[in-house]
Amino acid sequence: MSGLDLGVIGNGTIASLIDEQGRHVWTCWPRLDGDPIFHALLGGEGGFWSVESTRPATARRRYVGNTAILETELEDETGAVIRITDLAPRCRRFGRMFRPATLLRRIEPVQGRFPCTVRLRPSSRYGAEPMQTVALSNSLRLISGDQAIRLTTDMSVASIAEELPIVVHAPIHMILSGDTSVMESPAQVFRELYEETLFYWQEWSRYLSVPFEYQDVVLRAAITLKLCAFEETGGVVAALTTSIPEAPDSGRNWDYRFCWLRDTYFTVHALNRLGATRTMEDYLRYITTLVTLSEDGTLLPLYPILPGTTPDETEAPALEGYRGMGPVRVGNAAWFQRQHDVYGSVVMAAAQMFYDRRLPVQGDLELFQLLERLGEQAARLALEPDAGIWEYRGRERVHTHSALMCWVACARLAKIAGVLALPERGDYWRAHAARIRRAILEEAWDAERRTFVESFGGTDLDAALLLMHEVGFLAADDPRFVNTVAAIERELRRGNHVFRYKAPDDFGEPENAFTVCTFWFLDALAAIGRKDEARAIYEELISCRNSLGLLSEDVNPLTKELWGNIPQSYSMVGLIISGMRLSKTWEEAFWRDS
């Protein structure tokens, strides 16, 4: 049984992961990359917010329609039932989005008399310091150092402070927010924000261009991706958690609460395919800031969601880790690596600004010139060694994928120059793209095995080679691409799952499949005419989701257990992109299907 059967609520400022029993077990505060006030997912003393039955009870959960509002029903052995409703408010007020660092919770009776205990045990400094409780007339102040939060409720404050059992006779409302007084009644606040948040998510979802098939899968994935975006700056985190290991006791524990430029390209691409362009516009604001602050156009592989801070890597000793499998890392040392593929990722993300007439702000000469700074770096670094997409910590090579994405940067700039009627700049970037392309075809091709390899002059394979068709480098029916797909299938496929690579790295040989690579593989199969096989693999990946439709980073190909940080944006992207490609069209299924 997976310990990652979690739900997520959020609003573009904060997010919270909730377990099978309705406990908040991971909540960073006051933003997505903040100090977790609830951290029970990774151990430590306290670090949760629970509603615990005093008698043995079972739980069932669901999202309210196409929203980020989560309901948990607890039924005890006598048949008594309560419903717990959790949300983070998100709605339009005064002409702008209202998305405070606030969690709302309602406990209401459904059947019988349900005795339970509410336990609120937040901590600070990554579990090192429990928050002290100060009971007021209608609220609890929770204080640690210079940080304070407040729980406002119409429940007995003393019962929460002393963790005394109660019987739920009528709805109970709780508002966890910053250290400010709530003047209205908690019931009124909950009711108004619930209705407005419900309306927001249902309106947002109803305008998505979903495929005919797999609609529930795609809608849940889209909402989840939206929760990974920090709207204040436009940065998008790779996942909402840190240090959930990629495999048991592997030491592959990383902090993913940062904006990887390559990951975010895939996220905005997926949402764009659905017609949700606002995240892309916010992200372009974010990367424009990054590029402007970089004097020569040099980009790092990842950035904090609040630009200007540094994601130095440390450890949190007060937390023993997921299932005791530490260490718990805070920050990510990959930020200072050289990963040259980032230039192509950013240019690809920005390119839509020059083509999409729906956008209120179109790409112009000024943006193009800003992107050219990135192109110059791509042209200079394309054939230089780097740590690569998989962020090897112990070696550098001229990685094929990195060179490929540098080619993408130059090739896309040439196309954008055509849109802007700049023929000389188009010729300039086409020349750079042609030079890089020749090098890839000559140096990354293993003529004896008839496959591309993961680095120039190397022999190993990696799943990133599957993107050569995706980014337009090779046609799907090019024998070189078809042969590369076949080679990856032979060497990296295990059942219906694909490893990113199999060669040992700094931590030994990988043990679990990297989920996005399986999506890349089935997309490649569909492209080369093996669509039925691709659908079968997609159906298996759907079955690997947890009970609320979320995927993490990795999956054990034998047990199907989820591992790695969750929800992983890469994996949720795969559910969307592959689902849209494999589905029947609406015309095929709705109008022409007899």
XYZ file of C-alpha atoms in Angstrom:
594
model
C 0.000 0.000 0.000
C 1.446 3.360 -0.996
C 1.969 6.100 1.552
C 1.401 8.570 -1.269
C -2.357 8.152 -1.492
C -2.693 11.868 -0.890
C -5.008 14.615 -2.050
C -3.938 18.185 -2.670
C -5.728 21.473 -2.177
C -4.300 24.887 -3.000
C -4.880 28.286 -4.545
C -1.712 29.518 -6.297
C -0.147 30.770 -3.058
C -0.127 27.734 -0.784
C -0.961 24.058 -1.114
C -1.601 21.276 1.372
C -1.398 17.503 1.057
C -4.075 15.538 2.902
C -3.870 11.822 3.670
C -6.453 9.034 3.603
C -7.812 9.922 7.053
C -8.214 13.622 6.311
C -4.989 14.754 8.012
C -3.047 17.701 6.660
C 0.420 16.131 6.513
C 2.406 18.542 4.315
C 1.738 22.282 4.192
C 4.443 24.827 3.401
C 3.815 28.327 4.744
C 3.277 31.065 3.669
C 4.003 29.931 0.096
C 4.692 26.755 -1.863
C 8.392 26.607 -0.943
C 8.049 27.796 2.660
C 8.765 26.194 6.020
C 6.264 23.319 6.442
C 3.953 23.949 9.370
C 2.574 20.445 8.759
C 5.274 17.887 7.949
C 4.070 14.490 9.212
C 4.590 13.104 5.706
C 8.314 13.325 6.397
C 8.174 12.436 10.092
C 9.099 14.519 13.097
C 7.102 15.283 16.219
C 3.630 16.595 15.459
C 3.331 18.406 12.149
C -0.285 17.600 11.293
C -3.901 18.768 11.556
C -6.308 15.914 12.095
C -9.870 14.996 12.970
C -9.572 11.642 14.742
C -12.457 9.350 15.545
C -12.522 8.021 19.089
C -13.754 4.711 17.673
C -12.394 2.625 14.776
C -13.387 4.319 11.525
C -13.039 3.993 7.766
C -12.613 6.817 5.287
C -13.722 7.659 1.760
C -12.713 10.725 -0.235
C -13.592 12.671 -3.337
C -13.042 16.021 -4.987
C -16.117 18.190 -5.374
C -16.634 18.123 -9.135
C -13.882 19.687 -11.192
C -12.410 21.654 -8.298
C -9.592 21.650 -5.767
C -12.091 21.204 -2.923
C -11.611 17.890 -1.117
C -14.203 15.996 0.917
C -13.333 13.212 3.363
C -16.061 11.158 5.036
C -15.257 9.200 8.178
C -17.593 6.414 9.272
C -17.080 4.794 12.653
C -17.998 1.256 13.708
C -21.471 2.344 14.872
C -22.345 3.794 11.467
C -21.969 7.432 12.529
C -20.554 9.607 9.722
C -18.971 13.048 9.488
C -17.823 14.918 6.390
C -14.635 17.020 6.379
C -14.399 19.633 3.632
C -11.017 21.232 2.904
C -10.101 24.054 0.541
C -7.781 26.981 0.027
C -9.862 29.971 -1.100
C -9.386 31.153 -4.667
C -11.819 33.564 -6.291
C -12.103 36.971 -7.915
C -12.603 39.959 -5.655
C -12.280 43.648 -6.438
C -11.105 42.911 -9.967
C -8.216 40.643 -9.017
C -7.568 37.121 -7.823
C -8.034 36.551 -4.089
C -5.704 33.701 -3.024
C -4.564 34.264 0.556
C -2.360 31.952 2.607
C -5.437 30.449 4.225
C -6.888 26.974 4.734
C -10.581 26.414 5.381
C -11.988 23.311 7.021
C -15.576 22.317 7.826
C -16.638 19.290 9.877
C -20.318 18.437 9.586
C -22.485 15.571 10.789
C -23.934 13.302 8.130
C -25.375 10.444 10.166
C -25.574 9.622 13.851
C -23.404 11.083 16.599
C -19.726 11.001 15.799
C -17.223 11.503 18.675
C -13.827 12.792 17.578
C -10.833 14.860 18.598
C -9.352 17.751 16.629
C -5.572 17.866 16.888
C -3.686 20.891 15.573
C 0.081 20.470 15.924
C 2.027 22.800 13.644
C 5.794 23.228 13.827
C 8.413 25.543 12.406
C 12.056 25.293 11.307
C 11.354 22.007 9.514
C 9.990 20.236 12.559
C 12.628 21.475 14.990
C 10.341 23.768 16.964
C 6.698 23.059 17.885
C 4.487 26.129 17.799
C 3.269 27.386 21.142
C -0.495 27.718 21.573
C -2.215 30.754 23.016
C -5.975 30.361 23.481
C -8.089 33.467 22.833
C -11.862 33.885 22.961
C -12.630 32.562 19.465
C -9.231 31.630 18.121
C -5.884 30.025 18.788
C -2.638 31.873 18.147
C 0.204 29.526 17.203
C 3.611 31.098 17.657
C 7.214 30.133 16.994
C 9.910 32.801 16.987
C 8.805 35.572 14.660
C 6.233 33.393 12.890
C 2.604 33.315 13.992
C -0.558 31.857 12.502
C -4.105 31.828 13.801
C -6.961 29.336 13.849
C -10.357 31.026 14.049
C -13.280 28.705 14.775
C -16.812 28.365 16.083
C -15.740 25.175 17.871
C -14.691 25.158 21.512
C -11.209 26.670 21.509
C -10.338 24.873 24.735
C -11.240 21.511 23.193
C -8.715 22.081 20.440
C -6.033 23.480 22.737
C -6.403 20.580 25.182
C -7.209 17.988 22.502
C -10.438 16.966 24.211
C -13.033 14.748 22.506
C -16.209 16.323 21.158
C -19.375 15.064 19.484
C -20.206 16.698 16.150
C -23.814 17.861 16.544
C -23.695 20.737 14.037
C -21.254 22.008 11.403
C -17.903 23.230 12.736
C -15.878 25.776 10.784
C -12.161 26.496 11.033
C -10.031 29.134 9.325
C -6.240 28.775 9.471
C -4.581 31.970 8.284
C -2.012 34.594 9.110
C -2.025 36.229 12.516
C -4.989 38.492 11.878
C -8.427 38.664 13.447
C -11.431 37.396 11.486
C -14.280 39.774 12.192
C -17.113 37.798 10.553
C -18.454 34.511 11.852
C -16.394 31.482 10.720
C -19.558 29.931 9.258
C -20.227 32.980 7.111
C -16.622 33.224 5.950
C -16.540 29.536 5.064
C -19.867 29.628 3.245
C -18.968 32.649 1.114
C -15.450 31.481 0.231
C -16.616 27.932 -0.436
C -19.209 29.107 -2.936
C -16.840 31.534 -4.639
C -14.017 28.970 -4.815
C -16.389 26.334 -6.153
C -17.530 28.769 -8.845
C -13.952 29.694 -9.791
C -12.764 26.116 -10.334
C -15.869 24.993 -12.161
C -15.704 28.013 -14.475
C -11.990 27.472 -15.074
C -12.530 23.796 -15.867
C -15.521 24.262 -18.146
C -13.503 26.279 -20.671
C -10.703 23.732 -21.034
C -10.426 22.021 -24.424
C -10.504 18.472 -23.139
C -10.254 15.342 -25.300
C -13.311 13.161 -25.833
C -11.753 10.255 -23.948
C -9.916 10.418 -20.605
C -11.722 13.604 -19.598
C -11.655 12.954 -15.852
C -7.955 12.070 -16.020
C -7.052 15.214 -17.932
C -9.211 17.559 -15.858
C -7.715 16.361 -12.569
C -4.212 16.627 -13.998
C -4.880 20.168 -15.239
C -6.220 21.346 -11.883
C -3.230 19.774 -10.142
C -0.784 21.547 -12.450
C -2.547 24.809 -11.709
C -1.906 24.215 -8.003
C 1.846 23.950 -8.700
C 2.015 27.517 -10.045
C 3.006 30.324 -7.678
C 0.907 33.042 -9.178
C 2.575 35.990 -7.463
C 5.719 35.633 -9.595
C 4.717 33.118 -12.293
C 7.163 30.422 -11.189
C 5.978 26.792 -11.304
C 7.349 24.190 -8.898
C 8.349 20.758 -10.160
C 6.468 19.196 -7.232
C 4.963 20.300 -3.942
C 7.203 18.152 -1.727
C 10.815 17.510 -0.880
C 12.808 14.362 -0.186
C 10.317 11.609 -0.950
C 12.851 9.059 -2.231
C 12.826 7.863 -5.808
C 13.223 4.320 -4.462
C 13.389 2.810 -0.953
C 16.497 3.812 1.001
C 18.147 5.036 -2.191
C 19.348 8.408 -0.919
C 17.777 9.923 -4.052
C 15.904 12.467 -1.956
C 15.590 15.876 -3.574
C 13.776 19.125 -2.942
C 11.507 19.795 -5.925
C 9.823 22.971 -4.652
C 11.662 25.055 -7.235
C 11.074 26.155 -10.795
C 13.028 23.984 -13.238
C 12.955 25.796 -16.546
C 12.654 22.594 -18.572
C 9.866 21.172 -16.420
C 7.905 24.390 -16.592
C 8.029 24.422 -20.385
C 6.194 21.098 -20.388
C 3.688 22.403 -17.836
C 2.778 25.532 -19.795
C 2.723 23.497 -23.015
C 0.189 21.101 -21.517
C -2.041 23.874 -20.186
C -1.780 25.702 -23.514
C -3.008 22.584 -25.302
C -6.070 22.751 -23.062
C -6.573 26.437 -23.777
C -5.469 27.690 -20.343
C -2.916 30.312 -21.341
C -2.773 32.414 -18.172
C -0.107 30.208 -16.577
C 2.092 30.680 -19.651
C 1.658 34.436 -19.532
C 2.596 34.492 -15.855
C 5.572 32.221 -16.513
C 6.834 34.447 -19.312
C 6.723 37.336 -16.874
C 8.823 35.186 -14.543
C 11.464 34.206 -17.109
C 11.594 37.719 -18.538
C 12.613 38.842 -15.081
C 15.280 36.132 -14.915
C 16.731 36.948 -18.331
C 16.699 40.682 -17.650
C 18.587 40.136 -14.390
C 21.176 38.000 -16.228
C 23.641 40.370 -17.879
C 24.780 37.948 -20.582
C 21.754 35.645 -20.844
C 23.251 32.839 -18.763
C 20.532 30.742 -17.162
C 20.622 28.354 -14.237
C 18.683 25.083 -14.472
C 16.378 25.983 -11.593
C 15.306 29.030 -9.636
C 13.308 29.707 -6.489
C 9.729 30.728 -7.164
C 10.680 34.078 -5.632
C 13.593 35.245 -7.845
C 16.556 36.714 -6.020
C 16.790 34.059 -3.307
C 19.270 31.180 -3.434
C 18.275 27.498 -3.215
C 21.367 26.329 -1.301
C 21.088 22.689 -0.261
C 21.023 21.757 3.423
C 19.418 19.013 5.517
C 16.610 19.111 8.096
C 17.790 16.868 10.963
C 14.530 17.074 12.936
C 12.717 15.135 10.190
C 13.636 11.481 9.739
C 12.175 11.344 6.253
C 9.400 9.566 4.408
C 8.951 6.196 6.157
C 12.162 7.008 7.994
C 14.133 7.127 4.742
C 16.138 10.323 5.122
C 17.804 12.623 4.587
C 15.297 15.443 4.228
C 16.905 18.023 1.975
C 16.020 21.703 1.854
C 17.231 23.433 -1.292
C 18.817 21.799 -4.312
C 22.495 21.883 -5.231
C 21.630 21.312 -8.893
C 21.060 25.065 -9.155
C 24.743 25.734 -9.830
C 25.165 22.935 -12.384
C 25.641 23.579 -16.071
C 22.576 22.249 -17.872
C 22.526 23.636 -21.372
C 19.098 22.370 -22.375
C 17.459 25.193 -20.404
C 17.960 27.683 -23.257
C 15.840 25.704 -25.659
C 13.175 25.140 -23.006
C 12.765 28.862 -22.379
C 12.744 29.821 -26.062
C 10.136 27.135 -26.790
C 7.949 28.381 -23.951
C 8.175 31.962 -25.209
C 7.702 31.146 -28.899
C 3.920 30.852 -28.583
C 3.790 34.566 -27.770
C 4.650 35.240 -31.425
C 1.950 32.970 -32.864
C -1.058 32.820 -30.532
C -3.527 35.577 -31.399
C -5.615 34.870 -28.277
C -2.972 36.442 -26.072
C -3.516 40.084 -25.118
C 0.242 40.758 -25.195
C 1.962 39.531 -28.339
C 5.643 38.769 -28.803
C 7.504 41.754 -30.240
C 10.985 42.855 -31.258
C 11.956 43.636 -27.670
C 11.080 40.125 -26.483
C 12.838 38.622 -29.496
C 16.010 40.506 -28.704
C 15.817 39.308 -25.122
C 15.472 35.712 -26.346
C 18.410 36.203 -28.680
C 20.612 36.581 -25.613
C 19.604 33.049 -24.702
C 20.228 31.908 -28.261
C 23.784 33.210 -28.115
C 24.396 31.107 -25.040
C 22.830 28.073 -26.707
C 24.977 28.511 -29.812
C 28.111 28.850 -27.683
C 27.406 25.968 -25.289
C 25.672 23.413 -27.523
C 28.724 21.201 -27.941
C 30.203 21.758 -24.477
C 29.987 19.236 -21.599
C 27.302 19.673 -18.947
C 25.463 17.712 -16.227
C 22.565 16.993 -18.579
C 18.838 16.668 -18.090
C 19.315 14.009 -15.402
C 21.576 16.278 -13.342
C 24.482 13.908 -12.825
C 26.428 15.134 -9.828
C 29.615 13.218 -10.531
C 30.403 13.820 -14.209
C 29.929 16.029 -17.247
C 29.610 15.037 -20.916
C 28.382 16.508 -24.168
C 24.850 15.230 -23.705
C 22.777 14.661 -26.801
C 19.621 16.072 -25.248
C 21.401 19.256 -24.187
C 22.774 19.758 -27.697
C 19.325 18.978 -29.118
C 17.695 21.676 -26.997
C 20.366 24.197 -27.974
C 19.458 23.373 -31.565
C 15.825 24.004 -30.622
C 16.705 27.454 -29.278
C 18.402 28.451 -32.527
C 15.821 26.835 -34.812
C 12.897 28.498 -33.011
C 14.602 31.881 -33.072
C 14.971 31.518 -36.833
C 11.228 30.901 -37.131
C 10.376 33.822 -34.866
C 12.614 36.040 -37.006
C 10.435 35.055 -39.956
C 7.287 36.098 -38.110
C 8.888 39.476 -37.348
C 10.165 39.882 -40.947
C 13.835 39.913 -39.921
C 15.478 37.866 -42.716
C 19.076 38.547 -41.677
C 18.420 37.345 -38.126
C 16.618 34.330 -39.532
C 19.649 33.391 -41.628
C 21.926 33.899 -38.626
C 19.982 31.526 -36.413
C 19.430 28.949 -39.146
C 23.192 28.767 -39.641
C 23.743 28.058 -35.940
C 20.961 25.476 -35.946
C 22.443 23.719 -38.991
C 25.888 23.556 -37.352
C 24.508 22.002 -34.169
C 22.322 19.599 -36.126
C 25.313 18.308 -38.112
C 27.240 17.698 -34.912
C 24.388 15.731 -33.349
C 23.889 13.567 -36.419
C 27.599 12.805 -36.594
C 28.658 12.563 -32.937
C 25.563 11.163 -31.209
C 24.842 8.409 -33.731
C 26.098 4.884 -33.040
C 26.435 3.502 -36.571
C 27.114 -0.054 -35.439
C 24.002 -0.290 -33.221
C 22.018 2.069 -35.464
C 20.741 4.251 -32.626
C 21.367 7.634 -31.121
C 23.134 7.556 -27.749
C 22.881 9.791 -24.702
C 26.222 11.576 -25.160
C 28.639 12.293 -27.971
C 30.889 9.294 -28.517
C 29.124 7.317 -25.785
C 27.394 3.961 -25.752
C 24.603 4.379 -23.186
C 20.982 5.203 -23.939
C 18.634 7.555 -22.121
C 14.919 8.205 -22.495
C 15.397 11.871 -23.417
C 16.315 10.667 -26.921
C 12.602 9.966 -27.382
C 12.042 13.739 -27.653
C 13.957 14.061 -30.935
C 10.711 13.803 -32.872
C 8.707 15.804 -30.324
C 10.837 18.930 -30.800
C 10.985 18.587 -34.594
C 14.554 17.377 -35.015
C 13.581 14.155 -36.825
C 10.425 13.016 -38.572
C 8.576 10.178 -36.877
C 9.159 7.880 -39.868
C 12.879 8.631 -40.047
C 14.588 5.209 -39.698
C 17.083 6.714 -37.267
C 14.274 7.711 -34.900
C 12.385 4.429 -35.323
C 15.570 2.484 -34.564
C 16.295 4.632 -31.517
C 12.810 3.971 -30.141
C 13.379 0.248 -30.651
C 16.746 0.387 -28.873
C 15.241 2.203 -25.894
C 12.449 -0.351 -25.806
C 14.988 -3.182 -25.627
C 17.241 -1.629 -23.012
C 15.116 0.663 -20.832
C 11.616 -0.829 -20.889
C 10.484 -3.001 -17.974
C 6.962 -4.254 -18.562
C 4.976 -1.170 -19.502
C 7.366 1.243 -17.778
C 10.508 2.978 -18.976
C 13.610 3.933 -17.007
C 15.330 7.228 -17.745
C 18.631 5.287 -18.032
C 20.075 2.085 -16.618
C 23.781 2.856 -16.372
C 24.929 3.358 -12.753
C 25.220 6.958 -11.606
C 26.364 8.665 -8.382
C 23.857 6.574 -6.370
C 24.159 3.272 -8.225
C 21.742 1.765 -10.728
C 18.197 3.235 -10.814
C 15.566 0.979 -9.243
C 12.272 2.512 -10.343
C 10.876 3.794 -13.616
C 10.726 7.551 -14.178
C 7.084 8.111 -15.055
C 7.445 10.923 -17.585
C 9.821 8.735 -19.611
C 7.051 6.191 -20.008
C 4.814 8.952 -21.361
C 7.562 9.999 -23.793
C 7.859 6.388 -24.905
C 4.161 5.876 -25.558
C 4.034 9.215 -27.412
C 6.874 7.952 -29.607
C 5.060 4.654 -30.191
C 1.945 6.530 -31.268
C 3.989 8.725 -33.594
C 5.591 5.752 -35.367
C 2.255 3.996 -35.887
C 1.974 1.760 -32.811
C -0.999 3.591 -31.321
C -2.775 0.538 -29.893
C 0.324 -0.355 -27.883
C 0.598 3.230 -26.734
C -3.007 3.188 -25.501
C -2.378 0.014 -23.502
C 0.584 1.635 -21.767
C -1.421 4.782 -21.089
C -4.192 2.738 -19.513
C -1.664 1.133 -17.174
C -0.261 4.523 -16.182
C -3.781 5.693 -15.390
C -4.180 2.682 -13.098
C -0.993 3.675 -11.257
C -2.468 7.005 -10.115
C -3.454 7.220 -6.493
C -7.122 7.117 -5.530
C -7.520 10.868 -6.174
C -5.873 10.876 -9.604
C -2.344 12.054 -8.702
C 0.993 10.719 -9.902
C 4.390 11.108 -8.303
C 7.767 11.080 -10.000
C 8.491 7.338 -10.089
C 6.731 3.992 -10.057
C 7.919 0.508 -9.218
C 7.317 -1.456 -12.445
C 6.533 -4.662 -10.532
C 4.405 -3.512 -7.591
C 3.093 -0.287 -9.218
C 3.817 1.574 -5.978
C 4.408 5.303 -6.295
C 7.729 6.821 -5.240
C 9.306 10.243 -5.500
C 7.946 13.721 -4.961
C 4.230 14.327 -5.463
C 2.343 15.626 -7.340
C 5.078 15.615 -9.984
C 4.332 18.194 -12.666
C 6.161 16.160 -15.340
C 3.907 13.158 -14.658
C 0.699 15.195 -14.611
C 1.760 16.779 -17.912
C 2.103 13.292 -19.393
C -1.466 12.442 -18.436
C -2.665 15.499 -20.344
C -0.500 15.430 -23.472
C -0.692 11.680 -24.035
C -4.397 11.578 -23.244
C -5.090 14.264 -25.833
C -3.010 12.477 -28.460
C -4.477 9.033 -27.897
C -8.122 10.011 -27.538
C -10.579 9.779 -30.361
C -11.446 13.213 -31.640
C -14.836 14.641 -30.737
C -15.777 14.395 -34.400
C -14.821 10.709 -34.567
C -16.514 9.739 -31.322
C -19.459 12.092 -31.021
C -20.610 12.928 -34.528
C -19.433 10.037 -36.680
C -19.501 7.082 -34.292
C -22.388 4.895 -35.301
